[in-house]
Coordinates of C-alpha atoms and ligand atoms in Angstrom, one line a residue:
X969 CA 47.1 11.1 164.9
X970 CA 50.6 11.8 165.4
X971 CA 51.1 11.4 161.5
X972 CA 48.2 13.9 160.8
X973 CA 49.9 16.6 162.9
X974 CA 53.2 16.0 161.2
X975 CA 51.3 16.2 157.7
X976 CA 50.0 19.6 158.5
X977 CA 53.2 20.9 159.6
X978 CA 55.1 19.8 156.7
X979 CA 52.2 20.9 154.4
X980 CA 52.4 24.5 156.0
X981 CA 56.1 24.6 155.6
X982 CA 55.9 23.5 152.0
X983 CA 53.2 26.1 151.2
X984 CA 55.3 28.7 152.9
X985 CA 58.5 28.0 150.8
X986 CA 56.5 27.7 147.5
X987 CA 54.9 31.0 148.3
X988 CA 58.2 32.7 148.9
X989 CA 59.7 31.1 145.7
X990 CA 56.6 32.3 143.7
X991 CA 56.8 35.8 145.1
X992 CA 60.6 36.0 144.3
X993 CA 60.0 34.8 140.8
X994 CA 57.2 37.2 140.2
X995 CA 59.3 40.1 141.3
X996 CA 62.2 38.9 139.2
X997 CA 60.3 38.2 136.1
X998 CA 58.5 41.5 136.2
X999 CA 61.6 43.6 136.5
X1000 CA 64.0 41.3 134.4
X1001 CA 61.8 39.4 132.1
X1002 CA 62.4 35.8 131.4
X1003 CA 66.1 35.8 131.3
X1004 CA 68.9 34.8 133.5
X1005 CA 71.1 37.9 132.8
X1006 CA 68.5 40.5 133.8
X1007 CA 69.5 42.8 131.0
X1008 CA 66.6 45.0 131.6
X1009 CA 68.1 46.0 134.9
X1010 CA 70.9 47.9 133.1
X1011 CA 70.2 51.6 132.9
X1012 CA 69.0 52.6 129.6
X1013 CA 71.4 54.7 127.6
X1014 CA 69.7 57.9 126.4
X1015 CA 71.2 58.8 123.0
X1016 CA 71.4 62.4 122.2
X1017 CA 70.6 63.4 118.8
X1018 CA 74.2 64.8 118.3
X1019 CA 76.4 62.3 120.0
X1020 CA 79.6 64.4 119.8
X1021 CA 78.1 67.5 121.5
X1022 CA 80.0 68.6 124.7
X1023 CA 77.8 69.3 127.7
X1024 CA 77.1 73.1 127.6
X1025 CA 78.2 75.4 130.6
X1026 CA 76.8 78.6 131.4
X1027 CA 79.1 81.6 131.1
X1028 CA 80.3 82.6 134.6
X1029 CA 78.1 85.2 136.4
X1030 CA 79.4 88.8 136.2
X1031 CA 80.3 88.8 139.9
X1032 CA 82.7 85.9 139.5
X1033 CA 84.8 87.7 136.8
X1034 CA 87.5 89.8 138.4
X1035 CA 87.8 93.3 137.1
X1036 CA 91.3 93.7 135.4
X1037 CA 93.4 96.0 137.0
X1038 CA 94.4 98.6 134.3
X1039 CA 98.3 99.3 134.3
X1040 CA 99.1 103.0 135.0
X1041 CA 99.4 104.5 131.6
X1042 CA 101.4 107.5 130.9
X1043 CA 99.8 110.2 128.7
X1044 CA 101.5 111.0 125.5
X1045 CA 102.8 114.2 127.0
X1046 CA 104.2 112.5 130.0
X1047 CA 105.8 109.6 127.9
X1048 CA 107.6 112.4 125.7
X1049 CA 108.7 114.3 128.7
X1050 CA 110.2 111.2 130.2
X1051 CA 112.2 110.1 127.0
X1052 CA 113.4 113.6 126.3
X1053 CA 114.3 114.7 129.8
X1054 CA 118.1 115.1 130.0
X1055 CA 119.8 112.6 132.3
X1056 CA 121.1 114.2 135.5
X1057 CA 123.4 112.8 138.1
X1058 CA 121.9 111.4 141.4
X1059 CA 124.3 113.8 143.3
X1060 CA 123.0 117.4 143.6
X1061 CA 125.0 120.5 142.6
X1062 CA 125.5 122.9 139.8
X1063 CA 128.2 123.0 137.2
X1064 CA 131.8 123.9 137.9
X1065 CA 134.1 126.5 136.5
X1066 CA 135.2 124.0 133.9
X1067 CA 132.3 124.9 131.6
X1068 CA 133.7 128.4 131.2
X1069 CA 137.2 127.0 130.4
X1070 CA 138.4 126.0 126.9
X1071 CA 139.4 122.3 127.1
X1072 CA 142.1 120.6 125.2
X1073 CA 140.8 117.4 123.6
X1074 CA 144.2 115.8 123.3
X1075 CA 145.0 116.3 127.0
X1076 CA 141.5 115.1 127.8
X1077 CA 142.2 111.9 125.7
X1078 CA 145.2 111.0 127.9
X1079 CA 143.3 111.7 131.0
X1080 CA 140.4 109.7 129.8
X1081 CA 142.7 106.7 128.9
X1082 CA 144.1 106.5 132.4
X1083 CA 140.9 107.3 134.5
X1084 CA 137.7 106.4 132.6
X1085 CA 138.6 103.5 130.4
X1086 CA 138.0 100.9 133.2
X1087 CA 134.4 101.9 133.4
X1088 CA 133.5 103.4 130.1
X1089 CA 135.5 101.4 127.8
X1090 CA 138.3 102.4 125.2
X1091 CA 137.3 105.6 123.5
X1092 CA 134.0 105.5 125.5
X1093 CA 132.5 102.6 123.5
X1094 CA 131.0 101.2 126.7
X1095 CA 129.7 97.7 127.1
X1096 CA 131.2 97.3 130.6
X1097 CA 128.8 95.2 132.7
X1098 CA 127.5 97.1 135.8
X1099 CA 125.8 94.3 137.9
X1100 CA 123.1 95.5 140.3
X1101 CA 122.2 98.5 138.2
X1102 CA 118.9 98.8 136.3
X1103 CA 120.8 99.6 133.0
X1104 CA 123.0 96.5 133.4
X1105 CA 126.0 98.4 131.9
X1106 CA 127.9 101.5 132.5
X1107 CA 126.6 104.1 129.8
X1108 CA 128.8 104.4 126.7
X1109 CA 130.1 107.9 126.1
X1110 CA 130.7 107.2 122.4
X1111 CA 128.1 107.6 121.3
X1112 CA 126.9 109.4 124.4
X1113 CA 123.2 109.4 125.3
X1114 CA 121.7 111.6 122.7
X1115 CA 119.6 113.6 125.3
X1116 CA 123.0 115.0 126.7
X1117 CA 124.0 116.3 123.4
X1118 CA 123.3 119.8 122.5
X1119 CA 124.2 122.0 119.4
X1120 CA 125.3 124.6 121.8
X1121 CA 128.9 123.7 123.1
X1122 CA 128.4 125.1 126.7
X1123 CA 125.0 123.4 127.2
X1124 CA 126.6 120.1 126.2
X1125 CA 129.5 120.7 128.4
X1126 CA 127.3 121.5 131.2
X1127 CA 125.3 118.3 130.8
X1128 CA 128.6 116.3 131.0
X1129 CA 130.1 118.4 133.7
X1130 CA 127.3 117.9 136.3
X1131 CA 128.3 114.2 136.2
X1132 CA 132.0 114.8 136.2
X1133 CA 131.7 117.4 139.1
X1134 CA 129.5 115.5 141.5
X1135 CA 129.4 112.0 140.4
X1136 CA 126.2 109.8 140.2
X1137 CA 125.0 106.6 141.6
X1138 CA 123.1 104.7 138.8
X1139 CA 119.5 103.4 139.4
X1140 CA 119.3 99.9 140.5
X1141 CA 119.5 97.7 143.8
X1142 CA 123.2 97.6 144.3
X1143 CA 125.2 98.9 141.4
X1144 CA 128.9 97.7 141.7
X1145 CA 130.1 100.8 139.6
X1146 CA 129.2 104.4 140.2
X1147 CA 130.3 107.5 138.7
X1148 CA 133.1 109.1 141.0
X1149 CA 132.9 113.0 141.7
X1150 CA 135.9 114.1 139.9
X1151 CA 135.4 117.8 140.5
X1152 CA 134.0 118.1 144.0
X1153 CA 136.5 115.5 145.3
X1154 CA 139.3 117.5 143.8
X1155 CA 140.7 114.5 141.8
X1156 CA 140.7 116.6 138.8
X1157 CA 141.3 120.3 138.4
X1158 CA 138.7 122.3 136.6
X1159 CA 141.0 122.5 133.6
X1160 CA 141.4 118.7 133.6
X1161 CA 137.6 118.4 133.7
X1162 CA 137.3 120.9 130.7
X1163 CA 139.9 118.7 128.8
X1164 CA 138.1 115.5 129.3
X1165 CA 134.8 117.2 128.4
X1166 CA 136.5 118.5 125.2
X1167 CA 137.6 115.0 124.5
X1168 CA 134.0 113.4 124.9
X1169 CA 132.5 116.1 122.8
X1170 CA 135.0 115.5 120.1
X1171 CA 133.9 111.8 120.1
X1172 CA 130.3 113.0 119.7
X1173 CA 130.4 115.6 116.9
Ligands
LIG2687 C1 134.0 103.4 138.7 C2 133.5 103.4 137.3 C3 133.5 104.8 136.5 C4 134.6 105.6 136.3 C5 136.0 105.4 136.6 C6 134.1 106.6 135.5 N1 132.7 106.6 135.3 FE1 131.5 107.8 134.3 N2 130.0 106.7 135.0 C7 129.9 105.6 135.6 C8 128.7 105.1 135.9 C9 128.2 103.9 136.6 C10 127.7 106.1 135.3 C11 126.2 106.1 135.3 C12 125.8 107.1 136.3 C13 124.2 107.1 136.4 O1 123.6 106.5 135.6 O2 123.7 107.9 137.2 C14 128.6 107.1 134.7 C15 128.2 108.1 133.9 C16 129.0 109.1 133.3 C17 128.4 110.1 132.5 C18 127.1 110.4 132.1 C19 126.6 109.5 131.0 C20 125.1 109.1 130.8 O3 124.7 108.7 129.8 O4 124.4 109.3 131.8 C21 129.5 110.8 132.0 C22 129.6 112.0 131.0 C23 130.7 110.1 132.4 N3 130.3 109.0 133.3 C24 132.0 110.4 132.3 C25 133.1 109.9 132.9 C26 134.5 110.3 132.6 C27 135.0 111.4 131.6 C28 135.3 109.6 133.4 C29 136.8 109.6 133.6 C30 137.3 110.9 134.1 C31 134.4 108.6 134.1 N4 133.2 108.8 133.7 C32 134.9 107.6 134.9 C33 131.1 104.9 136.1 C34 132.3 105.4 135.9

């Protein structure tokens, strides 16, 4: 009697274990096949007809493309006016009496050598650095800016005289050199200004 009960219990346990094993094997074999490595479980590689093709992307939608900001463009007339406008000193004022006097280029050369060479170079060839100015150098006077030149002597002299009379601060953040006012400060007499103008004009025939 006692043995029979034991037999039933062991029998039930055995049936249960065998059942579980059978169920696990059915699941395994149905998904992996009769193999120990279960290769079938590895995801299948889908080969594309053209293996080197990059995945295509759609072009970005219009609203994601920023509209380029067009730089302000000068009209042809404006650009011409800008390049042909005669340079004027930053300091205001009209021409001095010097433009009506006859200058002596030789005296002007002496005045130039003493007063102007440190900034404008020997004989006005320029090349002197002017840190902090937009131009980067003190302008040369030989050759002088062609826009200052004029076939009419008095017009040419007036263009130079405005700088000599009133001086000028060149464009830039903090230029170390600026053109001193030789006339309005009284450093030069009007005759001396006329002389130095005659000298510069003689350098720019
Ligand atoms: C301390 C330096 C300095 C001295 C000295 C000096 N200049 Fe200048 N000069 C300048 C600078 C800087 C400018 C540029 C001004 C500007 O761009 O507005 C200039 C501009 C000029 C210009 C206008 C040229 C141009 O292309 O715009 C003339 C002409 C001139 N100088 C003549 C003279 C003469 C002549 C002397 C001597 C009597 C003299 N300068 C002495 C610094 C100097």
